[in-house]
Amino acid sequence: MVIILKPDANDIQIKIISNMIKDFGLDVHIIKGETCIIIGIIGDTTKIDEGAIELLDGVDRIIHIQEPFKKVNRKFHPNNSIIKVSNKEIGSNKIALIAGPCSVENEDQILEIAKRVKESGAHFLRGGAFKPRTSPYAFQGMGIEGLKLLNIAKEETGLPIVSEIMSTEYLDFFIENVDIIQVGARNMQNFDLLKALGKTNKPILLKRGLCSTIEELLMSAEYILSSGNDNVILCERGIRTFENYTRNTLDISAIPVIKKLSHLPVIVDPSHASGMWWMVEPLSKAAIAAGADGLIIEVHNDPIHALCDGQQSITPDRFSQLVNKLKLIANIENREI
Ligand code: PEP
Ligand code: MN
């Protein structure tokens, strides 16, 4: 981090600024050019209150040289992180496929979908039990009962379970009964939830917020890692843009950007990104071609009657066809599914 001073900054102001940096426990390196003065800060700049420095007389602006995220930063962890879940991995050469309904609705529904996606090659079963719905009158999920049904499906198929947590209220139940705890887009910046999840050792699937930058997503992941849990998988699920044909806009560029900046695995959710079942195939192909470590796809055996997100859910048959096509793309990249 460097502080650019105003051209007319005087020695007393430079001293006051330098002393404040030193009070934060850091050192300074002052460079006096002909037209401008720069103060370089040496040490861990996370300790600094930038707002306070900006208020000091003589300061023009602060420029960041390094990223504000440390533990998720690839610079300090050059190798890809591979997250272990049961006997499976996310982030390795093998592409992870998570499939299942938006919401668990009843035992027959979740069992049938689980069996069908397993046959087609899915590695994990998704299913919402606590649903973050825009309308309070919409189906809110089956709650704990839904998590129990997911476990019945897990016993039948062996597929580890991915399900969304909305608050810390049922955290113990999630720790016991869910293999990957999903933090949804709307809770990406629920910092108390992130800190609580950081104190567990469960794999966390952290989805990008609707209007969040990549840096904000990485800072949210930083909350979990800095609280002690390194098992984080990031998810690009589309962001809000001015385009309103699709539900969201899938930010394909987030995949290579996140891969460059961070060692954490990144998967893509083409279902929420598009909001339309017929776009799931092209977006899934694009995500794998762009280097995603996996996909989370909504699959429903009866999309027309789905209680949530039927319009963006593909049928088990279509999922099966999609997996076969994705295998070809993975092959080109010397990867497998
Ligand atoms: C979901 O996965 O069911 C979900 C609600 O996703 P998002 O948080 O990305 O909207
Ligand atoms: Mn959904």
PDB file of C-alpha atoms in Angstrom, residues 121-301:
ATOM      1  CA  GLY A 121     -22.664 -39.744 -13.357  1.00  0.00           C
ATOM      2  CA  ALA A 122     -23.424 -37.038 -10.757  1.00  0.00           C
ATOM      3  CA  HIS A 123     -21.026 -37.111  -7.802  1.00  0.00           C
ATOM      4  CA  PHE A 124     -23.097 -35.096  -5.312  1.00  0.00           C
ATOM      5  CA  LEU A 125     -26.807 -34.551  -4.651  1.00  0.00           C
ATOM      6  CA  ARG A 126     -28.095 -31.015  -4.169  1.00  0.00           C
ATOM      7  CA  GLY A 127     -31.433 -30.143  -2.583  1.00  0.00           C
ATOM      8  CA  GLY A 128     -32.624 -27.070  -0.737  1.00  0.00           C
ATOM      9  CA  ALA A 129     -34.380 -27.594   2.583  1.00  0.00           C
ATOM     10  CA  PHE A 130     -34.215 -23.989   3.795  1.00  0.00           C
ATOM     11  CA  LYS A 131     -35.061 -21.769   0.837  1.00  0.00           C
ATOM     12  CA  PRO A 132     -34.257 -18.052   0.509  1.00  0.00           C
ATOM     13  CA  ARG A 133     -37.340 -16.956  -1.457  1.00  0.00           C
ATOM     14  CA  THR A 134     -37.973 -13.408  -2.628  1.00  0.00           C
ATOM     15  CA  SER A 135     -41.625 -13.708  -1.594  1.00  0.00           C
ATOM     16  CA  PRO A 136     -42.537 -14.688   1.964  1.00  0.00           C
ATOM     17  CA  TYR A 137     -45.638 -16.385   0.498  1.00  0.00           C
ATOM     18  CA  ALA A 138     -43.619 -18.736  -1.735  1.00  0.00           C
ATOM     19  CA  PHE A 139     -42.637 -22.279  -0.673  1.00  0.00           C
ATOM     20  CA  GLN A 140     -39.961 -21.856   2.007  1.00  0.00           C
ATOM     21  CA  GLY A 141     -38.609 -25.411   1.935  1.00  0.00           C
ATOM     22  CA  MET A 142     -39.215 -28.441   4.162  1.00  0.00           C
ATOM     23  CA  GLY A 143     -36.615 -27.436   6.760  1.00  0.00           C
ATOM     24  CA  ILE A 144     -35.185 -30.199   8.944  1.00  0.00           C
ATOM     25  CA  GLU A 145     -37.580 -32.745   7.353  1.00  0.00           C
ATOM     26  CA  GLY A 146     -36.011 -31.962   3.989  1.00  0.00           C
ATOM     27  CA  LEU A 147     -32.525 -32.625   5.342  1.00  0.00           C
ATOM     28  CA  LYS A 148     -33.740 -35.969   6.694  1.00  0.00           C
ATOM     29  CA  LEU A 149     -35.114 -36.908   3.263  1.00  0.00           C
ATOM     30  CA  LEU A 150     -31.798 -35.947   1.664  1.00  0.00           C
ATOM     31  CA  ASN A 151     -30.113 -38.369   4.043  1.00  0.00           C
ATOM     32  CA  ILE A 152     -32.461 -41.152   2.997  1.00  0.00           C
ATOM     33  CA  ALA A 153     -31.470 -40.419  -0.619  1.00  0.00           C
ATOM     34  CA  LYS A 154     -27.802 -40.453   0.420  1.00  0.00           C
ATOM     35  CA  GLU A 155     -28.226 -43.876   2.031  1.00  0.00           C
ATOM     36  CA  GLU A 156     -29.856 -45.212  -1.165  1.00  0.00           C
ATOM     37  CA  THR A 157     -27.359 -43.750  -3.623  1.00  0.00           C
ATOM     38  CA  GLY A 158     -24.171 -43.025  -1.682  1.00  0.00           C
ATOM     39  CA  LEU A 159     -24.193 -39.461  -3.047  1.00  0.00           C
ATOM     40  CA  PRO A 160     -22.886 -36.869  -0.547  1.00  0.00           C
ATOM     41  CA  ILE A 161     -25.344 -34.036   0.100  1.00  0.00           C
ATOM     42  CA  VAL A 162     -25.126 -30.310  -0.667  1.00  0.00           C
ATOM     43  CA  SER A 163     -27.711 -28.080   1.023  1.00  0.00           C
ATOM     44  CA  GLU A 164     -28.065 -24.402   1.850  1.00  0.00           C
ATOM     45  CA  ILE A 165     -27.830 -22.977   5.351  1.00  0.00           C
ATOM     46  CA  MET A 166     -29.605 -19.655   6.001  1.00  0.00           C
ATOM     47  CA  SER A 167     -28.621 -18.891   9.586  1.00  0.00           C
ATOM     48  CA  THR A 168     -26.608 -20.372  12.426  1.00  0.00           C
ATOM     49  CA  GLU A 169     -29.819 -21.638  14.052  1.00  0.00           C
ATOM     50  CA  TYR A 170     -29.473 -25.177  12.672  1.00  0.00           C
ATOM     51  CA  LEU A 171     -25.694 -25.209  12.290  1.00  0.00           C
ATOM     52  CA  ASP A 172     -25.221 -28.305  14.484  1.00  0.00           C
ATOM     53  CA  PHE A 173     -27.825 -30.191  12.461  1.00  0.00           C
ATOM     54  CA  PHE A 174     -26.097 -29.179   9.224  1.00  0.00           C
ATOM     55  CA  ILE A 175     -22.699 -30.272  10.566  1.00  0.00           C
ATOM     56  CA  GLU A 176     -24.149 -33.704  11.364  1.00  0.00           C
ATOM     57  CA  ASN A 177     -26.310 -34.199   8.298  1.00  0.00           C
ATOM     58  CA  VAL A 178     -24.895 -32.286   5.318  1.00  0.00           C
ATOM     59  CA  ASP A 179     -21.630 -33.034   3.487  1.00  0.00           C
ATOM     60  CA  ILE A 180     -21.166 -29.635   1.807  1.00  0.00           C
ATOM     61  CA  ILE A 181     -22.854 -26.638   3.430  1.00  0.00           C
ATOM     62  CA  GLN A 182     -23.967 -24.116   0.811  1.00  0.00           C
ATOM     63  CA  VAL A 183     -23.991 -20.389   1.541  1.00  0.00           C
ATOM     64  CA  GLY A 184     -26.397 -18.868  -0.958  1.00  0.00           C
ATOM     65  CA  ALA A 185     -25.917 -15.695  -2.973  1.00  0.00           C
ATOM     66  CA  ARG A 186     -28.088 -13.697  -0.582  1.00  0.00           C
ATOM     67  CA  ASN A 187     -25.968 -14.673   2.408  1.00  0.00           C
ATOM     68  CA  MET A 188     -22.536 -14.213   0.842  1.00  0.00           C
ATOM     69  CA  GLN A 189     -21.928 -11.241   3.109  1.00  0.00           C
ATOM     70  CA  ASN A 190     -23.628 -12.595   6.220  1.00  0.00           C
ATOM     71  CA  PHE A 191     -20.371 -12.241   8.105  1.00  0.00           C
ATOM     72  CA  ASP A 192     -21.562 -13.820  11.370  1.00  0.00           C
ATOM     73  CA  LEU A 193     -22.650 -16.893   9.418  1.00  0.00           C
ATOM     74  CA  LEU A 194     -19.300 -16.984   7.582  1.00  0.00           C
ATOM     75  CA  LYS A 195     -17.364 -16.721  10.852  1.00  0.00           C
ATOM     76  CA  ALA A 196     -19.442 -19.506  12.420  1.00  0.00           C
ATOM     77  CA  LEU A 197     -18.834 -21.745   9.380  1.00  0.00           C
ATOM     78  CA  GLY A 198     -15.148 -20.861   9.602  1.00  0.00           C
ATOM     79  CA  LYS A 199     -15.037 -22.461  13.039  1.00  0.00           C
ATOM     80  CA  THR A 200     -16.193 -25.815  11.613  1.00  0.00           C
ATOM     81  CA  ASN A 201     -14.181 -28.076   9.350  1.00  0.00           C
ATOM     82  CA  LYS A 202     -17.056 -28.740   6.921  1.00  0.00           C
ATOM     83  CA  PRO A 203     -16.641 -28.072   3.187  1.00  0.00           C
ATOM     84  CA  ILE A 204     -18.442 -24.822   2.367  1.00  0.00           C
ATOM     85  CA  LEU A 205     -19.868 -23.962  -1.062  1.00  0.00           C
ATOM     86  CA  LEU A 206     -19.834 -20.157  -1.151  1.00  0.00           C
ATOM     87  CA  LYS A 207     -21.965 -18.628  -3.900  1.00  0.00           C
ATOM     88  CA  ARG A 208     -21.241 -15.204  -5.352  1.00  0.00           C
ATOM     89  CA  GLY A 209     -23.698 -12.521  -4.284  1.00  0.00           C
ATOM     90  CA  LEU A 210     -26.150 -11.127  -6.820  1.00  0.00           C
ATOM     91  CA  CYS A 211     -24.304  -7.812  -7.040  1.00  0.00           C
ATOM     92  CA  SER A 212     -20.911  -8.754  -5.656  1.00  0.00           C
ATOM     93  CA  THR A 213     -17.539  -8.235  -7.256  1.00  0.00           C
ATOM     94  CA  ILE A 214     -15.022 -11.052  -7.500  1.00  0.00           C
ATOM     95  CA  GLU A 215     -12.951  -9.316  -4.824  1.00  0.00           C
ATOM     96  CA  GLU A 216     -15.964  -9.209  -2.474  1.00  0.00           C
ATOM     97  CA  LEU A 217     -16.522 -12.937  -3.061  1.00  0.00           C
ATOM     98  CA  LEU A 218     -12.881 -13.623  -2.230  1.00  0.00           C
ATOM     99  CA  MET A 219     -13.080 -11.428   0.879  1.00  0.00           C
ATOM    100  CA  SER A 220     -16.112 -13.460   2.038  1.00  0.00           C
ATOM    101  CA  ALA A 221     -14.098 -16.641   1.512  1.00  0.00           C
ATOM    102  CA  GLU A 222     -11.293 -14.959   3.472  1.00  0.00           C
ATOM    103  CA  TYR A 223     -13.696 -14.702   6.451  1.00  0.00           C
ATOM    104  CA  ILE A 224     -14.124 -18.482   6.453  1.00  0.00           C
ATOM    105  CA  LEU A 225     -10.438 -19.294   5.995  1.00  0.00           C
ATOM    106  CA  SER A 226      -9.264 -16.718   8.521  1.00  0.00           C
ATOM    107  CA  SER A 227     -11.648 -18.245  11.080  1.00  0.00           C
ATOM    108  CA  GLY A 228      -9.898 -21.595  10.602  1.00  0.00           C
ATOM    109  CA  ASN A 229     -11.703 -23.501   7.840  1.00  0.00           C
ATOM    110  CA  ASP A 230      -9.757 -23.960   4.586  1.00  0.00           C
ATOM    111  CA  ASN A 231     -12.422 -26.113   2.920  1.00  0.00           C
ATOM    112  CA  VAL A 232     -14.072 -23.546   0.680  1.00  0.00           C
ATOM    113  CA  ILE A 233     -15.432 -24.021  -2.839  1.00  0.00           C
ATOM    114  CA  LEU A 234     -16.456 -20.864  -4.713  1.00  0.00           C
ATOM    115  CA  CYS A 235     -19.449 -20.697  -7.038  1.00  0.00           C
ATOM    116  CA  GLU A 236     -20.184 -18.309  -9.903  1.00  0.00           C
ATOM    117  CA  ARG A 237     -23.969 -18.265 -10.243  1.00  0.00           C
ATOM    118  CA  GLY A 238     -24.609 -15.225 -12.387  1.00  0.00           C
ATOM    119  CA  ILE A 239     -24.743 -11.574 -11.431  1.00  0.00           C
ATOM    120  CA  ARG A 240     -27.237  -8.768 -11.985  1.00  0.00           C
ATOM    121  CA  THR A 241     -26.572  -6.682 -15.052  1.00  0.00           C
ATOM    122  CA  PHE A 242     -28.720  -4.421 -17.219  1.00  0.00           C
ATOM    123  CA  GLU A 243     -29.663  -7.472 -19.326  1.00  0.00           C
ATOM    124  CA  ASN A 244     -33.081  -8.747 -18.352  1.00  0.00           C
ATOM    125  CA  TYR A 245     -33.655 -11.502 -20.898  1.00  0.00           C
ATOM    126  CA  THR A 246     -31.908 -13.932 -18.576  1.00  0.00           C
ATOM    127  CA  ARG A 247     -32.468 -14.161 -14.802  1.00  0.00           C
ATOM    128  CA  ASN A 248     -28.824 -13.194 -14.247  1.00  0.00           C
ATOM    129  CA  THR A 249     -25.742 -12.856 -16.444  1.00  0.00           C
ATOM    130  CA  LEU A 250     -23.251 -15.705 -16.125  1.00  0.00           C
ATOM    131  CA  ASP A 251     -19.855 -14.114 -15.609  1.00  0.00           C
ATOM    132  CA  ILE A 252     -17.722 -16.656 -17.446  1.00  0.00           C
ATOM    133  CA  SER A 253     -14.671 -14.435 -16.997  1.00  0.00           C
ATOM    134  CA  ALA A 254     -14.970 -14.905 -13.237  1.00  0.00           C
ATOM    135  CA  ILE A 255     -13.633 -18.454 -13.713  1.00  0.00           C
ATOM    136  CA  PRO A 256     -10.166 -17.576 -15.091  1.00  0.00           C
ATOM    137  CA  VAL A 257      -9.994 -14.477 -12.864  1.00  0.00           C
ATOM    138  CA  ILE A 258     -10.687 -16.477  -9.694  1.00  0.00           C
ATOM    139  CA  LYS A 259      -8.260 -19.191 -10.835  1.00  0.00           C
ATOM    140  CA  LYS A 260      -5.594 -16.515 -11.286  1.00  0.00           C
ATOM    141  CA  LEU A 261      -6.221 -14.784  -7.960  1.00  0.00           C
ATOM    142  CA  SER A 262      -7.029 -17.728  -5.720  1.00  0.00           C
ATOM    143  CA  HIS A 263      -6.115 -21.358  -5.128  1.00  0.00           C
ATOM    144  CA  LEU A 264      -9.688 -22.282  -4.191  1.00  0.00           C
ATOM    145  CA  PRO A 265     -11.807 -24.399  -6.557  1.00  0.00           C
ATOM    146  CA  VAL A 266     -14.540 -22.623  -8.508  1.00  0.00           C
ATOM    147  CA  ILE A 267     -17.709 -24.227  -9.800  1.00  0.00           C
ATOM    148  CA  VAL A 268     -20.536 -22.793 -11.912  1.00  0.00           C
ATOM    149  CA  ASP A 269     -24.308 -22.800 -11.449  1.00  0.00           C
ATOM    150  CA  PRO A 270     -25.800 -22.457 -14.950  1.00  0.00           C
ATOM    151  CA  SER A 271     -29.358 -22.898 -13.618  1.00  0.00           C
ATOM    152  CA  HIS A 272     -29.567 -19.780 -11.458  1.00  0.00           C
ATOM    153  CA  ALA A 273     -27.326 -17.881 -13.864  1.00  0.00           C
ATOM    154  CA  SER A 274     -29.786 -18.200 -16.735  1.00  0.00           C
ATOM    155  CA  GLY A 275     -33.122 -19.027 -15.145  1.00  0.00           C
ATOM    156  CA  MET A 276     -34.036 -21.092 -18.223  1.00  0.00           C
ATOM    157  CA  TRP A 277     -33.648 -24.851 -18.597  1.00  0.00           C
ATOM    158  CA  TRP A 278     -32.609 -24.655 -22.270  1.00  0.00           C
ATOM    159  CA  MET A 279     -29.607 -22.491 -21.443  1.00  0.00           C
ATOM    160  CA  VAL A 280     -28.199 -24.952 -18.921  1.00  0.00           C
ATOM    161  CA  GLU A 281     -26.464 -27.028 -21.604  1.00  0.00           C
ATOM    162  CA  PRO A 282     -24.613 -24.237 -23.450  1.00  0.00           C
ATOM    163  CA  LEU A 283     -23.604 -22.497 -20.202  1.00  0.00           C
ATOM    164  CA  SER A 284     -22.380 -25.769 -18.676  1.00  0.00           C
ATOM    165  CA  LYS A 285     -20.263 -26.436 -21.754  1.00  0.00           C
ATOM    166  CA  ALA A 286     -18.836 -22.917 -21.616  1.00  0.00           C
ATOM    167  CA  ALA A 287     -18.025 -23.248 -17.916  1.00  0.00           C
ATOM    168  CA  ILE A 288     -16.101 -26.486 -18.372  1.00  0.00           C
ATOM    169  CA  ALA A 289     -14.289 -25.109 -21.419  1.00  0.00           C
ATOM    170  CA  ALA A 290     -13.310 -22.033 -19.351  1.00  0.00           C
ATOM    171  CA  GLY A 291     -11.760 -24.201 -16.621  1.00  0.00           C
ATOM    172  CA  ALA A 292     -14.446 -24.564 -13.945  1.00  0.00           C
ATOM    173  CA  ASP A 293     -13.824 -27.302 -11.383  1.00  0.00           C
ATOM    174  CA  GLY A 294     -17.425 -28.406 -11.437  1.00  0.00           C
ATOM    175  CA  LEU A 295     -21.073 -27.603 -11.972  1.00  0.00           C
ATOM    176  CA  ILE A 296     -24.121 -27.404  -9.741  1.00  0.00           C
ATOM    177  CA  ILE A 297     -27.215 -28.070 -11.833  1.00  0.00           C
ATOM    178  CA  GLU A 298     -30.901 -28.108 -10.957  1.00  0.00           C
ATOM    179  CA  VAL A 299     -32.553 -31.342 -12.077  1.00  0.00           C
ATOM    180  CA  HIS A 300     -36.237 -32.139 -11.511  1.00  0.00           C
ATOM    181  CA  ASN A 301     -38.263 -35.197 -12.506  1.00  0.00           C
TER     182      ASN A 301
END
